[in-house]
Amino acid sequence: MQARGLRSAIAVAAVAVMAAGAAGCAASDRDEGGEGSAAGGTFIFAGAGDPKNFDPIFNDDGESFRPVRQMFETLVTHKPGTAEVVGGLAESWEHDATGKVWTFKLRKNVKFHDGTAFNAAAVCYNFDRWYNMKGAAAQSQMLYYQDVFGGFATNEAETAGKSIYDKCEAKDEGTAVVSLNTYKGAFPGAFALTSLSIASPDALKKFDADKVTQNGDSFEYSAFANTNPVGTGPFTFGGWDKAKNEITLNRYADYWGDKAKVDKVIIKIIKDENTRKQELRAGTVQGIDFPAPSDRKALETEGFQVLNRPAFNILYMGINQKNNPKLADLRVRQALAYALNREQLVQTKAPGGSSVASQFMPDTVLGYAPDAQKYEYSPDKAKQLLKEAGAEGMTLNFYYPPDVSRPYMPSPQEIFTVLANDLQAVGLKVNGVSRPWNGGFKDDVQQFGKHDLHILGWTGDYNDPGNFVGTFFGRPKPEFGDEKMTDMFAAITAADATVDEAGKKAAWEQVNRDIASKWLPAIPVWHAPPAIVVTKDVKGLVASPLTAEEFNTVTVSAS
Amino acid sequence: MLRVIVRRLLQLVVTLIALTALIFVWLRNLPGGPVDALLGDRATPERRELLIKALGYDQPILVQYGKFMQRMLTGDFGNSIRTGDPVLEVLGRAFPATVELALAAMVIAVGLGIPLGYLAARHRGRTLDNLTIGGTLLGISIPIFFLGYLLKDVFTQNIHWFPPSGRVSTGLDNTNVTGFFVLDGLLTREFDATADALWHLILPAVTLATIPLAVIVRITRASVLDVLNEDYVRTAEAKGLRHSTIRARHVLRNGLLPVVTTIGLQTGALLAGAVLTEKVYNWGGLGTLITDSITGSRDYPVLQALILVAALVFIVVNLLVDLSYAVIDPRVRVR
């Protein structure tokens, strides 16, 4: 009897295997039949990771911003394809002579997805909401808000600074006035930050948006953030199916601007880079982000559109002056700069369209100094300077993360190898230290400053020199062991506080000149354009230097 | 029998408690941590400090462990650091995906493995046997991720028979009832969805089935060969019993004992194999969850729960294997 049971079990298993095979054949036939017809109205894009949630203020990463940007809008925004600041939800804006009072003339006839009106009161509701946010959970997650405004009405962190936000007034339906305590050079660029998107006050209240609670090691976000995000953008939230890894966005029929051309956008989350490429080749997705530089040519040859975003980033070789006293000598740092053959590195290891960097920001940012000192490749000069400083043959601990790929640093290991060879060629000894990105590298470099040299970089958030140079060198950091460079900190603070446009430009240009010739706290390496790839039937996608592509202009024709 | 079960369950509880302590201490001593993952590229000393305090990482590890156990005993595993979703919800989504995949792989492995092993034994030394042995050697030695990429390359990039990844076609409007997509389609009578899910299931299941299939074939073959040489088989033959009766009653039944043990062990191994298979096929199950939680964000709450669940499954499967022994072989029951 038991044997009979076993026998039937085996029989069932065999039938199941055969059924699976048969169904597979049937399904594959079906696929070849007519999938094309459904493609016209839906744009499927492969994302590389999970978004955190959809409440803009609590997010700071590209994967969250991709869907958020389609649903929400900011007061000012960037001209498509550039980092130039133009009107968004505000048609125009101006600041007073002190630079502290910003008046926004708002766009008319704009409605949130829930049908409520967008107006000055809604703008102020959002600004006040951010400023008054309470709780360690919420405040620790509003990274961009803190970057820009410095603090909250009541700070949870003892070390947090005073907020520069004063108040927001709705002068009339279409005029919102935001007052700050001090001028900050980051504005108006920072008003374009996706984190500072304007959400529907009604929805924020209805879905408890401020309720970010802590549970054990983690935070739980509100229904607004998870399932009911409501903005003014060209797409509304359709859902996030976490079992299928799909985020659906639907066309918003009442959108004030260029209405979306596709009915639906699906962001399919595929974490493996190779799989994203295979899905693209199989035609199951129509776009992927950040292809490996080595794949770009192949993808182009296969007929895909590889769109280069204008580079809005910087890769640098950082120098920590603290551990190795010789590195505090400017001549030694200049020797390192002369020793690097950056031109060759760009040609061999950088993505197509990259350029050698001579400053810590791209030339499209205000305050770029065309006449700043450049360090052309010269091993002889390097050797001579090292000799003068008595630093010949010294050993340098060079930290790099082998396991990550960033838009500005696609393959850290390869970059390290080339840079280390250049340094060895001028007689220096390089001790390579590889540490996992999130398991040692960032801690050792940014917190503990254990290194002598390292590679790292940055992608700009908005068009302002403070967001590049200020972020790196505006104050002492363990990363550069630079606490003695007080002149540099003072010059950057002064440049950032200059209200008048011409004066601001001049001040930042001088900062960049001095960084290159007098201070040289690190060595700029390259600006690398990250790419976005779409199939050939995708039209109308404008690649953005800030990786802030908007999908309402996209069409997908069934070819 | 009851005493055996109770003793095993007690063992299970002790093992799990020891495991939680081990995992807890180990995770918190790994370099990097959720704080860095949460802060991303914009970490500043103040933000780190605020988060460390908020998350309670500044407290002694014993206090942290105590709080964790306290919560866990009330059934609260906390929320995922990465997504903020309750851990049980996260596991609840991933679990059916992995079970569906593992079951499909096991169906292939058992469904093909036992007959193939049996046939190889019956045709010992002949071509079929040699082919089978050669095939199993290849199956055991080929790394899963390599096989996965190879199959994908051939069947999704060159011949477009199967989709490259995922559990169903993107944008498919199917109803989620149990999280088992194949079953859901049948329950809701959306047979297209079932076909679609099966179509997505085949390559990953074949990939995952390779090693258990090879192992099962080999064990079955060896075991059946042993039994064929036993005196009682010869006696049965001498008595003139029908071949089919001898095969079913004597050879298969006795030959299957070691196979059942192997199936149990392989089920545990399937979970480990699923890590690689799921990664290759973007499957979204427990395997993917493990890699995401370790590499990306040090998602302590998810990892803790995951390891516990994996251990639990392993222990329960072993318990079931032991019990099934008793069903197949009455001698075990007597003991």
PDB file of C-alpha atoms in Angstrom, chain A residues 138-258:
ATOM      1  CA  ALA A 138      11.851  61.808  10.487  1.00  0.00           C
ATOM      2  CA  GLN A 139      14.681  64.252  11.009  1.00  0.00           C
ATOM      3  CA  SER A 140      17.428  61.734  10.457  1.00  0.00           C
ATOM      4  CA  GLN A 141      15.956  60.886   7.062  1.00  0.00           C
ATOM      5  CA  MET A 142      15.474  64.383   5.661  1.00  0.00           C
ATOM      6  CA  LEU A 143      19.007  64.614   4.370  1.00  0.00           C
ATOM      7  CA  TYR A 144      18.564  67.159   1.606  1.00  0.00           C
ATOM      8  CA  TYR A 145      16.393  69.368   3.755  1.00  0.00           C
ATOM      9  CA  GLN A 146      19.129  69.518   6.369  1.00  0.00           C
ATOM     10  CA  ASP A 147      21.776  70.116   3.745  1.00  0.00           C
ATOM     11  CA  VAL A 148      19.916  73.117   2.460  1.00  0.00           C
ATOM     12  CA  PHE A 149      18.211  74.546   5.537  1.00  0.00           C
ATOM     13  CA  GLY A 150      20.613  73.419   8.255  1.00  0.00           C
ATOM     14  CA  GLY A 151      18.085  72.453  10.933  1.00  0.00           C
ATOM     15  CA  PHE A 152      14.503  72.317  12.160  1.00  0.00           C
ATOM     16  CA  ALA A 153      12.202  74.352  14.370  1.00  0.00           C
ATOM     17  CA  THR A 154      13.148  71.862  17.092  1.00  0.00           C
ATOM     18  CA  ASN A 155      16.263  69.860  16.434  1.00  0.00           C
ATOM     19  CA  GLU A 156      16.479  66.268  17.604  1.00  0.00           C
ATOM     20  CA  ALA A 157      20.256  66.101  17.123  1.00  0.00           C
ATOM     21  CA  GLU A 158      22.222  68.076  19.687  1.00  0.00           C
ATOM     22  CA  THR A 159      24.858  68.937  17.124  1.00  0.00           C
ATOM     23  CA  ALA A 160      22.417  70.128  14.438  1.00  0.00           C
ATOM     24  CA  GLY A 161      22.551  73.777  13.496  1.00  0.00           C
ATOM     25  CA  LYS A 162      19.932  76.501  13.507  1.00  0.00           C
ATOM     26  CA  SER A 163      17.576  76.402  10.560  1.00  0.00           C
ATOM     27  CA  ILE A 164      17.977  79.187   8.020  1.00  0.00           C
ATOM     28  CA  TYR A 165      14.240  78.934   7.237  1.00  0.00           C
ATOM     29  CA  ASP A 166      12.214  81.745   8.740  1.00  0.00           C
ATOM     30  CA  LYS A 167       8.710  81.652   7.294  1.00  0.00           C
ATOM     31  CA  CYS A 168       6.555  81.280   4.220  1.00  0.00           C
ATOM     32  CA  GLU A 169       3.687  83.638   3.443  1.00  0.00           C
ATOM     33  CA  ALA A 170       0.922  83.284   0.877  1.00  0.00           C
ATOM     34  CA  LYS A 171       0.571  86.866  -0.340  1.00  0.00           C
ATOM     35  CA  ASP A 172      -2.265  85.843  -2.611  1.00  0.00           C
ATOM     36  CA  GLU A 173      -3.345  82.694  -4.438  1.00  0.00           C
ATOM     37  CA  GLY A 174      -0.456  82.962  -6.894  1.00  0.00           C
ATOM     38  CA  THR A 175       2.342  84.475  -4.807  1.00  0.00           C
ATOM     39  CA  ALA A 176       4.377  82.656  -2.193  1.00  0.00           C
ATOM     40  CA  VAL A 177       7.130  84.435  -0.275  1.00  0.00           C
ATOM     41  CA  VAL A 178       9.776  82.299   1.412  1.00  0.00           C
ATOM     42  CA  SER A 179      11.936  84.132   3.960  1.00  0.00           C
ATOM     43  CA  LEU A 180      15.289  82.879   5.198  1.00  0.00           C
ATOM     44  CA  ASN A 181      17.408  84.036   8.114  1.00  0.00           C
ATOM     45  CA  THR A 182      20.536  84.258   6.034  1.00  0.00           C
ATOM     46  CA  TYR A 183      21.411  84.338   2.408  1.00  0.00           C
ATOM     47  CA  LYS A 184      22.657  81.073   0.975  1.00  0.00           C
ATOM     48  CA  GLY A 185      24.302  80.664  -2.395  1.00  0.00           C
ATOM     49  CA  ALA A 186      22.573  77.331  -2.948  1.00  0.00           C
ATOM     50  CA  PHE A 187      19.357  79.138  -3.914  1.00  0.00           C
ATOM     51  CA  PRO A 188      17.587  79.161  -6.303  1.00  0.00           C
ATOM     52  CA  GLY A 189      19.257  75.907  -7.450  1.00  0.00           C
ATOM     53  CA  ALA A 190      18.308  74.101  -4.253  1.00  0.00           C
ATOM     54  CA  PHE A 191      14.603  74.900  -4.750  1.00  0.00           C
ATOM     55  CA  ALA A 192      14.853  72.481  -7.678  1.00  0.00           C
ATOM     56  CA  LEU A 193      15.844  69.554  -5.467  1.00  0.00           C
ATOM     57  CA  THR A 194      13.452  66.662  -5.928  1.00  0.00           C
ATOM     58  CA  SER A 195      13.296  66.281  -2.141  1.00  0.00           C
ATOM     59  CA  LEU A 196      11.712  69.742  -1.967  1.00  0.00           C
ATOM     60  CA  SER A 197       8.811  68.777  -4.246  1.00  0.00           C
ATOM     61  CA  ILE A 198       5.413  70.228  -3.452  1.00  0.00           C
ATOM     62  CA  ALA A 199       2.840  67.680  -2.300  1.00  0.00           C
ATOM     63  CA  SER A 200      -0.915  67.994  -1.888  1.00  0.00           C
ATOM     64  CA  PRO A 201      -1.632  69.341   1.633  1.00  0.00           C
ATOM     65  CA  ASP A 202      -4.936  67.459   1.692  1.00  0.00           C
ATOM     66  CA  ALA A 203      -3.261  64.154   0.929  1.00  0.00           C
ATOM     67  CA  LEU A 204      -0.422  64.858   3.353  1.00  0.00           C
ATOM     68  CA  LYS A 205      -2.987  65.310   6.131  1.00  0.00           C
ATOM     69  CA  LYS A 206      -5.300  62.529   5.052  1.00  0.00           C
ATOM     70  CA  PHE A 207      -2.565  59.910   4.833  1.00  0.00           C
ATOM     71  CA  ASP A 208      -0.593  60.946   7.933  1.00  0.00           C
ATOM     72  CA  ALA A 209       2.497  61.902   5.985  1.00  0.00           C
ATOM     73  CA  ASP A 210       4.406  63.194   9.017  1.00  0.00           C
ATOM     74  CA  LYS A 211       3.991  59.974  10.905  1.00  0.00           C
ATOM     75  CA  VAL A 212       7.386  58.357  10.539  1.00  0.00           C
ATOM     76  CA  THR A 213       7.750  55.970  13.413  1.00  0.00           C
ATOM     77  CA  GLN A 214      10.625  53.924  14.626  1.00  0.00           C
ATOM     78  CA  ASN A 215      10.226  50.228  15.078  1.00  0.00           C
ATOM     79  CA  GLY A 216      13.283  48.377  16.304  1.00  0.00           C
ATOM     80  CA  ASP A 217      16.208  49.096  14.031  1.00  0.00           C
ATOM     81  CA  SER A 218      14.139  50.753  11.442  1.00  0.00           C
ATOM     82  CA  PHE A 219      11.586  53.316  10.359  1.00  0.00           C
ATOM     83  CA  GLU A 220       8.049  52.884   9.191  1.00  0.00           C
ATOM     84  CA  TYR A 221       6.709  55.458   6.790  1.00  0.00           C
ATOM     85  CA  SER A 222       3.192  56.740   6.329  1.00  0.00           C
ATOM     86  CA  ALA A 223       0.477  55.659   3.945  1.00  0.00           C
ATOM     87  CA  PHE A 224       1.227  58.833   1.977  1.00  0.00           C
ATOM     88  CA  ALA A 225       4.828  57.733   1.454  1.00  0.00           C
ATOM     89  CA  ASN A 226       3.995  54.134   0.657  1.00  0.00           C
ATOM     90  CA  THR A 227       0.701  53.988  -1.144  1.00  0.00           C
ATOM     91  CA  ASN A 228      -0.807  57.450  -1.641  1.00  0.00           C
ATOM     92  CA  PRO A 229       1.734  59.945  -2.961  1.00  0.00           C
ATOM     93  CA  VAL A 230      -0.058  62.936  -4.478  1.00  0.00           C
ATOM     94  CA  GLY A 231       1.740  65.629  -6.447  1.00  0.00           C
ATOM     95  CA  THR A 232       1.152  67.732  -9.552  1.00  0.00           C
ATOM     96  CA  GLY A 233       3.370  65.812 -12.004  1.00  0.00           C
ATOM     97  CA  PRO A 234       2.440  64.291 -15.366  1.00  0.00           C
ATOM     98  CA  PHE A 235       1.953  60.828 -13.844  1.00  0.00           C
ATOM     99  CA  THR A 236      -0.132  59.586 -10.933  1.00  0.00           C
ATOM    100  CA  PHE A 237       0.759  56.701  -8.675  1.00  0.00           C
ATOM    101  CA  GLY A 238      -0.595  53.388  -9.933  1.00  0.00           C
ATOM    102  CA  GLY A 239       0.937  51.046  -7.382  1.00  0.00           C
ATOM    103  CA  TRP A 240       4.065  49.251  -6.298  1.00  0.00           C
ATOM    104  CA  ASP A 241       3.715  45.504  -6.611  1.00  0.00           C
ATOM    105  CA  LYS A 242       6.537  44.301  -4.427  1.00  0.00           C
ATOM    106  CA  ALA A 243       6.032  40.638  -5.269  1.00  0.00           C
ATOM    107  CA  LYS A 244       6.580  41.469  -8.921  1.00  0.00           C
ATOM    108  CA  ASN A 245       9.059  44.303  -8.365  1.00  0.00           C
ATOM    109  CA  GLU A 246       7.012  46.702 -10.448  1.00  0.00           C
ATOM    110  CA  ILE A 247       6.055  50.329  -9.940  1.00  0.00           C
ATOM    111  CA  THR A 248       3.208  51.530 -12.114  1.00  0.00           C
ATOM    112  CA  LEU A 249       2.569  55.180 -12.950  1.00  0.00           C
ATOM    113  CA  ASN A 250      -0.485  56.312 -14.890  1.00  0.00           C
ATOM    114  CA  ARG A 251      -0.903  59.277 -17.192  1.00  0.00           C
ATOM    115  CA  TYR A 252      -2.431  62.282 -15.399  1.00  0.00           C
ATOM    116  CA  ALA A 253      -5.108  63.584 -17.741  1.00  0.00           C
ATOM    117  CA  ASP A 254      -5.421  66.996 -16.035  1.00  0.00           C
ATOM    118  CA  TYR A 255      -1.708  67.807 -16.065  1.00  0.00           C
ATOM    119  CA  TRP A 256      -1.061  71.512 -16.657  1.00  0.00           C
ATOM    120  CA  GLY A 257       1.920  71.063 -18.987  1.00  0.00           C
ATOM    121  CA  ASP A 258       2.816  68.631 -21.755  1.00  0.00           C
TER     122      ASP A 258
END
